[in-house]
Short mmCIF file of C-alpha atoms and ligand atoms in Angstrom, two decimals:
data_model
loop_
_atom_site.label_atom_id
_atom_site.label_comp_id
_atom_site.label_asym_id
_atom_site.label_seq_id
_atom_site.Cartn_x
_atom_site.Cartn_y
_atom_site.Cartn_z
CA UNK A 1303 0.01 -0.02 -0.03
CA UNK A 1304 1.31 3.45 -0.95
CA UNK A 1305 1.98 5.52 2.36
CA UNK A 1306 -0.79 8.15 2.36
CA UNK A 1307 1.77 10.95 3.11
CA UNK A 1308 3.31 10.32 -0.25
CA UNK A 1309 0.23 11.83 -1.93
CA UNK A 1310 0.98 15.12 -0.05
CA UNK A 1311 4.26 15.62 -1.78
CA UNK A 1312 4.89 17.84 -4.84
CA UNK A 1313 7.04 16.39 -7.44
CA UNK A 1314 10.43 17.86 -6.39
CA UNK A 1315 9.81 16.54 -2.92
CA UNK A 1316 8.95 13.14 -4.33
CA UNK A 1317 11.95 12.97 -6.64
CA UNK A 1318 14.18 13.79 -3.54
CA UNK A 1319 12.58 11.08 -1.62
CA UNK A 1320 13.37 8.55 -4.41
CA UNK A 1321 16.89 9.88 -4.84
CA UNK A 1322 17.42 9.28 -1.03
CA UNK A 1323 15.91 5.88 -1.21
CA UNK A 1324 18.28 5.09 -4.14
CA UNK A 1325 21.42 6.34 -2.25
CA UNK A 1326 20.55 5.07 1.13
CA UNK A 1327 18.64 1.72 0.46
CA UNK A 1328 18.96 0.53 -3.07
CA UNK A 1329 22.68 1.08 -3.69
CA UNK A 1330 23.83 -0.24 -0.36
CA UNK A 1331 21.71 -3.44 -0.79
CA UNK A 1332 23.16 -4.31 -4.24
CA UNK A 1333 25.74 -6.79 -2.91
CA UNK A 1334 23.01 -8.48 -0.65
CA UNK A 1335 20.87 -8.84 -3.78
CA UNK A 1336 23.56 -10.37 -5.83
CA UNK A 1337 24.56 -12.71 -2.96
CA UNK A 1338 20.97 -13.88 -2.38
CA UNK A 1339 20.08 -13.88 -6.17
CA UNK A 1340 16.90 -11.88 -5.65
CA UNK A 1341 15.67 -8.33 -4.87
CA UNK A 1342 15.28 -8.39 -1.07
CA UNK A 1343 11.59 -8.61 -0.13
CA UNK A 1344 11.87 -5.66 2.34
CA UNK A 1345 12.97 -3.45 -0.61
CA UNK A 1346 9.94 -4.62 -2.64
CA UNK A 1347 7.71 -3.60 0.31
CA UNK A 1348 9.47 -0.13 0.52
CA UNK A 1349 8.95 0.28 -3.30
CA UNK A 1350 5.28 -0.31 -2.81
CA UNK A 1351 5.13 2.02 0.22
CA UNK A 1352 6.95 4.78 -1.83
CA UNK A 1353 4.54 4.34 -4.63
CA UNK A 1354 6.94 3.18 -7.20
CA UNK A 1355 4.48 0.69 -8.64
CA UNK A 1356 2.01 3.66 -9.18
CA UNK A 1357 4.10 6.40 -10.68
CA UNK A 1358 2.34 6.23 -14.04
CA UNK A 1359 -1.17 5.33 -12.92
CA UNK A 1360 -3.88 8.18 -12.55
CA UNK A 1361 -4.82 9.25 -9.07
CA UNK A 1362 -8.36 8.33 -9.85
CA UNK A 1363 -7.17 4.76 -10.00
CA UNK A 1364 -4.94 5.07 -6.73
CA UNK A 1365 -1.65 6.06 -8.53
CA UNK A 1366 0.54 9.03 -8.31
CA UNK A 1367 -0.01 10.22 -11.78
CA UNK A 1368 3.31 11.63 -12.67
CA UNK A 1369 3.56 12.76 -16.22
CA UNK A 1370 6.07 11.09 -18.74
CA UNK A 1371 8.64 13.88 -18.12
CA UNK A 1372 8.38 13.29 -14.36
CA UNK A 1373 8.43 9.50 -14.92
CA UNK A 1374 11.75 9.57 -16.81
CA UNK A 1375 13.21 11.92 -14.24
CA UNK A 1376 12.31 9.45 -11.46
CA UNK A 1377 13.57 6.61 -13.65
CA UNK A 1378 16.98 8.33 -14.05
CA UNK A 1379 17.16 8.57 -10.24
CA UNK A 1380 16.21 5.02 -9.14
CA UNK A 1381 18.26 3.36 -12.00
CA UNK A 1382 21.44 4.97 -10.54
CA UNK A 1383 21.02 1.66 -8.60
CA UNK A 1384 21.02 -1.67 -10.24
CA UNK A 1385 18.52 -1.81 -13.15
CA UNK A 1386 17.37 -5.11 -11.63
CA UNK A 1387 15.44 -3.31 -8.92
CA UNK A 1388 13.48 -1.43 -11.56
CA UNK A 1389 12.47 -4.75 -13.36
CA UNK A 1390 10.62 -5.67 -10.18
CA UNK A 1391 7.94 -2.96 -10.93
CA UNK A 1392 8.69 -2.01 -14.56
CA UNK A 1393 6.03 -4.44 -15.98
CA UNK A 1394 3.46 -2.76 -13.95
CA UNK A 1395 4.17 0.87 -14.51
CA UNK A 1396 4.93 0.54 -18.28
CA UNK A 1397 3.79 -2.47 -20.19
CA UNK A 1398 0.70 -3.60 -18.25
CA UNK A 1399 -0.86 -0.67 -16.56
CA UNK A 1400 -0.75 1.57 -19.71
CA UNK A 1401 -2.36 -1.19 -21.91
CA UNK A 1402 -5.10 -1.48 -19.35
CA UNK A 1403 -5.44 2.14 -18.86
CA UNK A 1404 -5.98 2.97 -22.52
CA UNK A 1405 -7.63 -0.17 -23.76
CA UNK A 1406 -9.38 -1.87 -20.77
CA UNK A 1407 -13.03 -1.50 -19.97
CA UNK A 1408 -13.88 0.77 -17.09
CA UNK A 1409 -14.80 -2.31 -14.97
CA UNK A 1410 -11.25 -3.72 -15.77
CA UNK A 1411 -9.56 -0.48 -14.92
CA UNK A 1412 -11.35 0.12 -11.63
CA UNK A 1413 -10.87 -3.51 -10.49
CA UNK A 1414 -7.03 -3.82 -11.48
CA UNK A 1415 -5.33 -0.37 -11.56
CA UNK A 1416 -5.71 0.51 -7.77
CA UNK A 1417 -4.18 -2.85 -6.79
CA UNK A 1418 -1.35 -2.54 -9.32
CA UNK A 1419 -0.59 1.01 -8.10
CA UNK A 1420 -0.43 -0.17 -4.60
CA UNK A 1421 2.03 -3.01 -5.55
CA UNK A 1422 -0.59 -5.58 -4.40
CA UNK A 1423 -1.17 -6.96 -7.92
CA UNK A 1424 2.09 -7.60 -9.89
CA UNK A 1425 1.50 -8.02 -13.51
CA UNK A 1426 3.70 -9.50 -16.21
CA UNK A 1427 3.37 -9.05 -20.00
CA UNK A 1428 3.34 -12.24 -21.91
CA UNK A 1429 3.99 -11.58 -25.53
CA UNK A 1430 7.26 -13.32 -26.62
CA UNK A 1431 7.21 -17.13 -27.62
CA UNK A 1432 9.88 -19.48 -28.86
CA UNK A 1433 8.76 -18.78 -32.59
CA UNK A 1434 7.59 -15.23 -32.08
CA UNK A 1435 10.27 -12.82 -30.81
CA UNK A 1436 11.11 -9.81 -33.03
CA UNK A 1437 8.09 -10.73 -35.04
CA UNK A 1438 5.32 -10.98 -32.38
CA UNK A 1439 2.69 -11.34 -35.02
CA UNK A 1440 3.62 -14.93 -35.49
CA UNK A 1441 2.58 -16.04 -31.99
CA UNK A 1442 0.73 -19.33 -31.72
CA UNK A 1443 -0.75 -19.25 -28.19
CA UNK A 1444 -4.35 -19.89 -28.71
CA UNK A 1445 -7.53 -18.77 -26.93
CA UNK A 1446 -10.61 -20.63 -28.10
CA UNK A 1447 -14.11 -19.49 -26.96
CA UNK A 1448 -16.16 -22.23 -25.40
CA UNK A 1449 -19.27 -21.81 -23.42
CA UNK A 1450 -18.52 -18.23 -22.47
CA UNK A 1451 -14.86 -18.90 -21.60
CA UNK A 1452 -11.55 -18.84 -23.38
CA UNK A 1453 -9.54 -22.01 -23.22
CA UNK A 1454 -5.86 -20.94 -23.56
CA UNK A 1455 -2.97 -23.16 -24.63
CA UNK A 1456 0.62 -22.16 -25.26
CA UNK A 1457 3.85 -20.97 -23.84
CA UNK A 1458 5.57 -17.71 -23.40
CA UNK A 1459 9.27 -17.17 -22.80
CA UNK A 1460 11.69 -14.44 -21.57
CA UNK A 1461 8.88 -12.94 -19.51
CA UNK A 1462 9.94 -10.36 -16.86
CA UNK A 1463 8.42 -11.06 -13.45
CA UNK A 1464 6.97 -14.40 -14.69
CA UNK A 1465 7.99 -15.99 -11.37
CA UNK A 1466 6.59 -13.11 -9.26
CA UNK A 1467 3.49 -11.98 -10.96
CA UNK A 1468 -0.10 -12.36 -9.60
CA UNK A 1469 -1.56 -12.05 -13.08
CA UNK A 1470 -0.49 -11.88 -16.69
CA UNK A 1471 -1.57 -10.14 -19.80
CA UNK A 1472 -1.37 -13.07 -22.27
CA UNK A 1473 -1.48 -12.21 -26.02
CA UNK A 1474 -3.08 -15.09 -27.67
CA UNK A 1475 -4.71 -15.91 -31.20
CA UNK A 1476 -8.47 -15.76 -30.62
CA UNK A 1477 -9.10 -16.16 -34.38
CA UNK A 1478 -7.25 -19.03 -35.87
CA UNK A 1479 -8.46 -18.22 -39.33
CA UNK A 1480 -6.52 -14.89 -39.28
CA UNK A 1481 -2.84 -15.04 -39.68
CA UNK A 1482 -0.55 -12.26 -38.44
CA UNK A 1483 -1.35 -9.46 -36.04
CA UNK A 1484 -4.99 -9.17 -36.54
CA UNK A 1485 -6.14 -12.49 -34.96
CA UNK A 1486 -4.34 -11.65 -31.68
CA UNK A 1487 -6.22 -10.47 -28.47
CA UNK A 1488 -5.06 -9.71 -24.98
CA UNK A 1489 -6.38 -11.73 -21.94
CA UNK A 1490 -5.92 -11.01 -18.28
CA UNK A 1491 -4.95 -14.26 -16.69
CA UNK A 1492 -4.74 -14.93 -13.13
CA UNK A 1493 -1.49 -16.75 -12.23
CA UNK A 1494 -3.37 -19.06 -9.80
CA UNK A 1495 -5.71 -20.50 -12.47
CA UNK A 1496 -5.49 -24.31 -12.91
CA UNK A 1497 -3.14 -25.07 -15.89
CA UNK A 1498 -0.94 -21.92 -15.44
CA UNK A 1499 2.66 -22.67 -14.38
CA UNK A 1500 5.88 -20.84 -14.52
CA UNK A 1501 9.49 -21.82 -14.69
CA UNK A 1502 12.81 -19.95 -14.37
CA UNK A 1503 15.97 -20.32 -16.65
CA UNK A 1504 18.94 -22.21 -15.30
CA UNK A 1505 21.21 -19.39 -16.01
CA UNK A 1506 21.04 -15.66 -16.86
CA UNK A 1507 23.80 -13.55 -18.52
CA UNK A 1508 23.19 -10.43 -16.61
CA UNK A 1509 19.99 -9.38 -14.74
CA UNK A 1510 20.60 -12.59 -12.89
CA UNK A 1511 18.58 -11.40 -9.84
CA UNK A 1512 15.50 -10.87 -11.93
CA UNK A 1513 15.41 -13.91 -14.17
CA UNK A 1514 13.06 -13.84 -17.05
CA UNK A 1515 10.85 -16.83 -16.93
CA UNK A 1516 8.55 -19.08 -18.93
CA UNK A 1517 4.72 -19.17 -18.62
CA UNK A 1518 3.08 -22.45 -19.52
CA UNK A 1519 -0.62 -22.51 -20.30
CA UNK A 1520 -2.33 -25.89 -20.53
CA UNK A 1521 -6.21 -25.69 -21.11
CA UNK A 1522 -6.48 -22.65 -18.87
CA UNK A 1523 -10.12 -21.70 -18.66
CA UNK A 1524 -10.28 -17.82 -18.59
CA UNK A 1525 -13.77 -16.09 -18.32
CA UNK A 1526 -14.62 -14.01 -21.44
CA UNK A 1527 -14.89 -10.96 -19.16
CA UNK A 1528 -11.08 -11.09 -18.91
CA UNK A 1529 -10.68 -10.14 -22.59
CA UNK A 1530 -8.90 -6.77 -22.37
CA UNK A 1531 -11.26 -4.07 -23.60
CA UNK A 1532 -14.38 -6.40 -23.72
CA UNK A 1533 -15.70 -7.75 -27.01
CA UNK A 1534 -14.52 -4.64 -28.85
CA UNK A 1535 -10.90 -5.76 -27.81
CA UNK A 1536 -11.07 -8.85 -29.96
CA UNK A 1537 -8.29 -8.82 -32.52
CA UNK A 1538 -6.78 -5.61 -30.95
CA UNK A 1539 -4.18 -7.37 -28.99
CA UNK A 1540 -1.04 -6.14 -30.62
CA UNK A 1541 -2.28 -2.63 -30.79
CA UNK A 1542 -2.74 -2.77 -27.06
CA UNK A 1543 0.69 -4.31 -26.70
CA UNK A 1544 2.24 -1.50 -28.55
CA UNK A 1545 0.71 1.13 -26.31
CA UNK A 1546 2.38 -0.54 -23.19
CA UNK A 1547 5.65 -1.09 -25.18
CA UNK A 1548 5.96 2.53 -26.49
CA UNK A 1549 5.59 3.73 -22.83
CA UNK A 1550 8.08 1.19 -21.61
CA UNK A 1551 10.59 1.98 -24.30
CA UNK A 1552 11.06 5.59 -23.12
CA UNK A 1553 11.46 4.23 -19.42
CA UNK A 1554 14.11 1.85 -20.77
CA UNK A 1555 15.91 4.77 -22.51
CA UNK A 1556 15.65 6.63 -19.15
CA UNK A 1557 17.13 3.47 -17.43
CA UNK A 1558 20.14 3.56 -19.80
CA UNK A 1559 20.75 7.17 -18.72
CA UNK A 1560 20.48 6.37 -15.04
CA UNK A 1561 22.82 3.35 -15.41
CA UNK A 1562 25.44 5.32 -17.45
CA UNK A 1563 25.32 8.14 -14.88
CA UNK A 1564 26.13 5.83 -12.11
CA UNK A 1565 28.88 4.20 -14.20
CA UNK A 1566 30.49 7.63 -14.80
CA UNK A 1567 30.25 8.50 -11.11
CA UNK A 1568 31.97 5.16 -10.18
CA UNK A 1569 34.69 5.43 -12.67
CA UNK A 1570 35.40 9.12 -11.81
CA UNK A 1571 35.94 8.06 -8.22
CA UNK A 1572 38.20 5.17 -9.36
CA UNK A 1573 40.49 7.19 -11.69
CA UNK A 1574 40.80 9.98 -9.04
CA UNK A 1575 42.35 7.44 -6.53
CA UNK A 1576 43.93 4.65 -8.51
CA UNK A 1577 47.62 5.51 -9.16
CA UNK A 1578 50.01 4.28 -11.83
CA UNK A 1579 53.12 5.81 -13.14
CA UNK A 1580 53.24 7.86 -9.87
CA UNK A 1581 50.06 9.68 -10.65
CA UNK A 1582 46.21 9.14 -10.47
CA UNK A 1583 44.86 7.63 -13.70
CA UNK A 1584 42.74 10.77 -13.92
CA UNK A 1585 45.92 12.71 -14.90
CA UNK A 1586 46.35 10.71 -18.16
CA UNK A 1587 45.00 12.42 -21.25
CA UNK A 1588 43.78 9.17 -22.71
CA UNK A 1589 41.72 8.80 -19.51
CA UNK A 1590 40.39 12.33 -19.72
CA UNK A 1591 39.40 11.67 -23.22
CA UNK A 1592 37.24 8.68 -22.38
CA UNK A 1593 35.60 10.61 -19.50
CA UNK A 1594 34.80 13.53 -21.56
CA UNK A 1595 33.45 11.60 -24.47
CA UNK A 1596 31.18 9.35 -22.23
CA UNK A 1597 29.86 12.36 -20.31
CA UNK A 1598 28.78 14.01 -23.66
CA UNK A 1599 27.25 10.65 -24.79
CA UNK A 1600 25.18 10.43 -21.52
CA UNK A 1601 23.98 14.00 -21.95
CA UNK A 1602 22.98 13.52 -25.57
CA UNK A 1603 20.89 10.49 -24.48
CA UNK A 1604 19.44 12.48 -21.61
CA UNK A 1605 18.32 15.30 -23.87
CA UNK A 1606 16.79 12.79 -26.29
CA UNK A 1607 14.73 11.02 -23.64
CA UNK A 1608 13.57 14.32 -22.31
CA UNK A 1609 12.48 15.50 -25.62
CA UNK A 1610 10.64 12.27 -26.31
CA UNK A 1611 8.91 12.60 -22.88
CA UNK A 1612 7.85 16.21 -23.52
CA UNK A 1613 6.42 15.25 -26.90
CA UNK A 1614 4.61 12.26 -25.25
CA UNK A 1615 3.06 14.73 -22.68
CA UNK A 1616 1.86 16.90 -25.52
CA UNK A 1617 -0.73 14.25 -26.06
CA UNK A 1618 0.60 12.08 -28.96
CA UNK A 1619 2.73 8.98 -28.63
CA UNK A 1620 5.82 10.01 -30.72
CA UNK A 1621 6.67 6.38 -31.48
CA UNK A 1622 9.59 7.27 -33.96
CA UNK A 1623 11.26 9.55 -31.51
CA UNK A 1624 10.76 7.08 -28.63
CA UNK A 1625 12.32 4.42 -30.82
CA UNK A 1626 15.20 6.65 -31.71
CA UNK A 1627 15.74 7.50 -27.93
CA UNK A 1628 15.67 3.87 -27.01
CA UNK A 1629 18.05 2.87 -29.82
CA UNK A 1630 20.52 5.62 -29.08
CA UNK A 1631 20.43 5.44 -25.27
CA UNK A 1632 20.82 1.67 -25.11
CA UNK A 1633 23.81 1.66 -27.63
CA UNK A 1634 25.19 4.63 -25.57
CA UNK A 1635 25.06 2.71 -22.22
CA UNK A 1636 26.77 -0.19 -23.86
CA UNK A 1637 29.71 1.95 -25.10
CA UNK A 1638 29.97 3.77 -21.93
CA UNK A 1639 29.97 0.67 -19.74
CA UNK A 1640 32.62 -1.05 -21.89
CA UNK A 1641 34.93 1.99 -21.96
CA UNK A 1642 34.75 2.36 -18.24
CA UNK A 1643 35.22 -1.26 -17.47
CA UNK A 1644 38.44 -0.96 -19.42
CA UNK A 1645 39.53 1.85 -17.06
CA UNK A 1646 39.16 -0.65 -14.14
CA UNK A 1647 41.74 -2.91 -15.53
CA UNK A 1648 41.81 -6.19 -13.74
CA UNK A 1649 39.13 -4.93 -11.28
CA UNK A 1650 36.80 -5.06 -14.28
CA UNK A 1651 37.02 -8.73 -14.42
CA UNK A 1652 37.84 -9.77 -10.97
CA UNK A 1653 36.06 -8.87 -7.59
CA UNK A 1654 32.78 -7.17 -6.92
CA UNK A 1655 33.13 -3.64 -8.41
CA UNK A 1656 29.67 -2.53 -9.53
CA UNK A 1657 30.77 -1.59 -13.14
CA UNK A 1658 31.29 -5.08 -14.48
CA UNK A 1659 27.92 -6.09 -13.03
CA UNK A 1660 26.28 -3.17 -14.65
CA UNK A 1661 28.25 -3.97 -17.91
CA UNK A 1662 26.43 -7.40 -17.98
CA UNK A 1663 23.04 -6.03 -16.93
CA UNK A 1664 22.90 -3.28 -19.55
CA UNK A 1665 23.55 -5.68 -22.39
CA UNK A 1666 19.90 -6.76 -22.27
CA UNK A 1667 18.80 -3.18 -22.81
CA UNK A 1668 19.79 -3.57 -26.57
CA UNK A 1669 17.63 -6.58 -26.90
CA UNK A 1670 14.34 -6.10 -25.09
CA UNK A 1671 11.59 -3.57 -25.99
CA UNK A 1672 12.70 -3.94 -29.57
CA UNK A 1673 16.35 -4.90 -30.33
CA UNK A 1674 18.67 -2.20 -31.91
CA UNK A 1675 18.49 -3.74 -35.45
CA UNK A 1676 14.74 -3.79 -35.26
CA UNK A 1677 14.61 -0.12 -34.30
CA UNK A 1678 16.93 0.87 -37.07
CA UNK A 1679 14.94 -1.08 -39.61
CA UNK A 1680 11.57 0.40 -38.40
CA UNK A 1681 12.90 3.92 -38.43
CA UNK A 1682 14.26 3.51 -41.85
CA UNK A 1683 10.95 2.08 -43.01
CA UNK A 1684 9.16 4.92 -41.55
CA UNK A 1685 11.50 7.55 -43.01
CA UNK A 1686 11.23 6.04 -46.66
CA UNK A 1687 7.48 5.88 -46.31
CA UNK A 1688 6.99 9.44 -44.90
CA UNK A 1689 9.51 10.64 -47.49
CA UNK A 1690 7.38 9.42 -50.30
CA UNK A 1691 4.26 11.10 -48.82
CA UNK A 1692 5.58 14.63 -48.11
CA UNK A 1693 9.35 14.61 -48.18
CA UNK A 1694 9.46 15.10 -44.36
CA UNK A 1695 10.83 12.90 -41.51
CA UNK A 1696 8.51 10.88 -39.28
CA UNK A 1697 7.45 12.83 -36.19
CA UNK A 1698 8.79 15.87 -38.10
CA UNK A 1699 9.79 19.00 -36.18
CA UNK A 1700 9.23 21.12 -39.21
CA UNK A 1701 6.32 23.61 -38.85
C1 FAD B 1385 15.85 -9.44 -19.93
C2 FAD B 1385 14.72 -9.68 -20.91
C3 FAD B 1385 13.52 -9.26 -20.55
C4 FAD B 1385 12.39 -9.55 -21.28
N1 FAD B 1385 11.06 -9.20 -20.90
C5 FAD B 1385 10.01 -9.54 -21.68
C6 FAD B 1385 8.70 -9.45 -21.21
O1 FAD B 1385 8.53 -9.05 -20.12
N2 FAD B 1385 7.71 -9.86 -22.01
C7 FAD B 1385 7.88 -10.32 -23.27
O2 FAD B 1385 6.90 -10.64 -24.00
N3 FAD B 1385 9.13 -10.41 -23.78
C8 FAD B 1385 10.16 -10.07 -23.02
N4 FAD B 1385 11.49 -10.20 -23.55
C9 FAD B 1385 11.70 -10.73 -24.80
C10 FAD B 1385 12.19 -9.69 -25.93
O3 FAD B 1385 11.28 -8.88 -26.22
C11 FAD B 1385 12.77 -10.56 -27.05
O4 FAD B 1385 13.94 -11.20 -26.61
C12 FAD B 1385 13.05 -9.54 -28.31
O5 FAD B 1385 11.94 -9.11 -28.80
C13 FAD B 1385 13.77 -10.37 -29.33
O6 FAD B 1385 13.24 -11.48 -29.63
P1 FAD B 1385 14.08 -12.91 -29.67
O7 FAD B 1385 14.86 -12.94 -28.48
O8 FAD B 1385 13.23 -13.97 -30.09
O9 FAD B 1385 15.10 -12.62 -30.79
P2 FAD B 1385 15.00 -12.87 -32.38
O10 FAD B 1385 13.67 -12.24 -32.91
O11 FAD B 1385 15.32 -14.30 -32.82
O12 FAD B 1385 15.97 -11.78 -32.98
C14 FAD B 1385 17.53 -12.06 -32.77
C15 FAD B 1385 18.21 -11.03 -33.37
O13 FAD B 1385 18.00 -11.01 -34.80
C16 FAD B 1385 18.15 -9.77 -35.35
N5 FAD B 1385 16.82 -9.38 -36.13
C17 FAD B 1385 15.64 -10.12 -36.04
N6 FAD B 1385 14.74 -9.65 -36.86
C18 FAD B 1385 15.33 -8.67 -37.49
C19 FAD B 1385 14.92 -7.77 -38.60
N7 FAD B 1385 13.71 -7.78 -39.15
N8 FAD B 1385 15.89 -6.93 -39.07
C20 FAD B 1385 17.20 -6.87 -38.61
N9 FAD B 1385 17.55 -7.60 -37.64
C21 FAD B 1385 16.73 -8.59 -37.12
C22 FAD B 1385 18.36 -8.75 -34.24
O14 FAD B 1385 19.66 -8.47 -33.95
C23 FAD B 1385 17.80 -9.57 -33.04
O15 FAD B 1385 18.45 -9.16 -31.86
C24 FAD B 1385 12.48 -10.00 -22.74
C25 FAD B 1385 13.88 -10.34 -23.06
C26 FAD B 1385 14.96 -10.12 -22.23
C27 FAD B 1385 16.36 -10.46 -22.68
#
């Protein structure tokens, strides 16, 4: 439950609270999290009390209702700590709540969103399958209407919070006769229903404390009232998915900025104290060059994320700018992490310095919410199409 006093805070006060939480509780607990292989439960409770599950949910549904600009500023604060913490609530604030908010029926919104905002209903987003990754339109999980219920069969993989969620949004083919995106709908599936089971991977390469799991659905009987958006939602599943994904992509871009900021703070402290050739590493021109270049890269990504957020708050979903921000920021944090790890020398490989852990964790950011090559391809397709229409760029700034 969100501490009632949180609702009294203005944004600057709330941001400071989250910055202090990050500095005093999340960062100092990173080694404990790595040792135990999971986000400590006391911190998940603190996240709920502080309203982190509800930052994007309107106050009328029990959330804090910060706008997108405020959401990315908050994300840049709490992702100075391990981005694994964020993944514990990210599927609620981005992917799931936004799809429900924009496409759910009023009954679904009223029932689900207040519990999600309070951290009492953790939801996961079940889109990816073994043969439907970058091309989600090929998914084969089926939902067949029988006597007023959907009978769902299939399997999802790489699902964030699969092992912790109370409910899933499952994207399934409700019309087997329609191939591609149009036959897909979104169903709200309770994790405790008979026939639902989850499993975790044996190994993770980064993000190890938030393993992405599989969801298995074997003859799961889901009431037809759980079709997201009601009967009008039939066949609209991938449109709904994209609403959540576009929101989450900007959060991921902000995550890259938060992680890169922390990496630069850590490496600056290191090069100021580590001495070789009778002087701190910071005195070397080659080191200064890396620091300066990385700083400029982070600031470029920060500006791009902020611009995307402001455009979002103007009322449109500027999906091409969001894709560009996600592409640039996730590639940026990869470059920054790699260069800074190099400055650690052997400490980048041996021991428990946070940079090598973050270097592994941020690798995934170039893969989920659309891999970098997919964003490059989609941006190019949109540019070519728009160019043929009016010679402008997609989401053009021209007046
Ligand atoms: C940590 C993590 C968390 C995740 N969380 C979720 C979640 O909560 N819910 C969910 O549904 N999914 C989730 N995913 C899945 C993620 O969205 C997919 O991994 C991603 O869409 C890529 O699909 P794939 O892994 O099947 O790779 P593939 O589709 O097999 O693609 C592999 C690579 O091929 C290249 N490629 C593919 N198609 C093209 C193309 N048209 N043009 C150019 N290059 C191309 C790209 O380099 C791509 O990286 C998560 C994944 C990870 C790693």
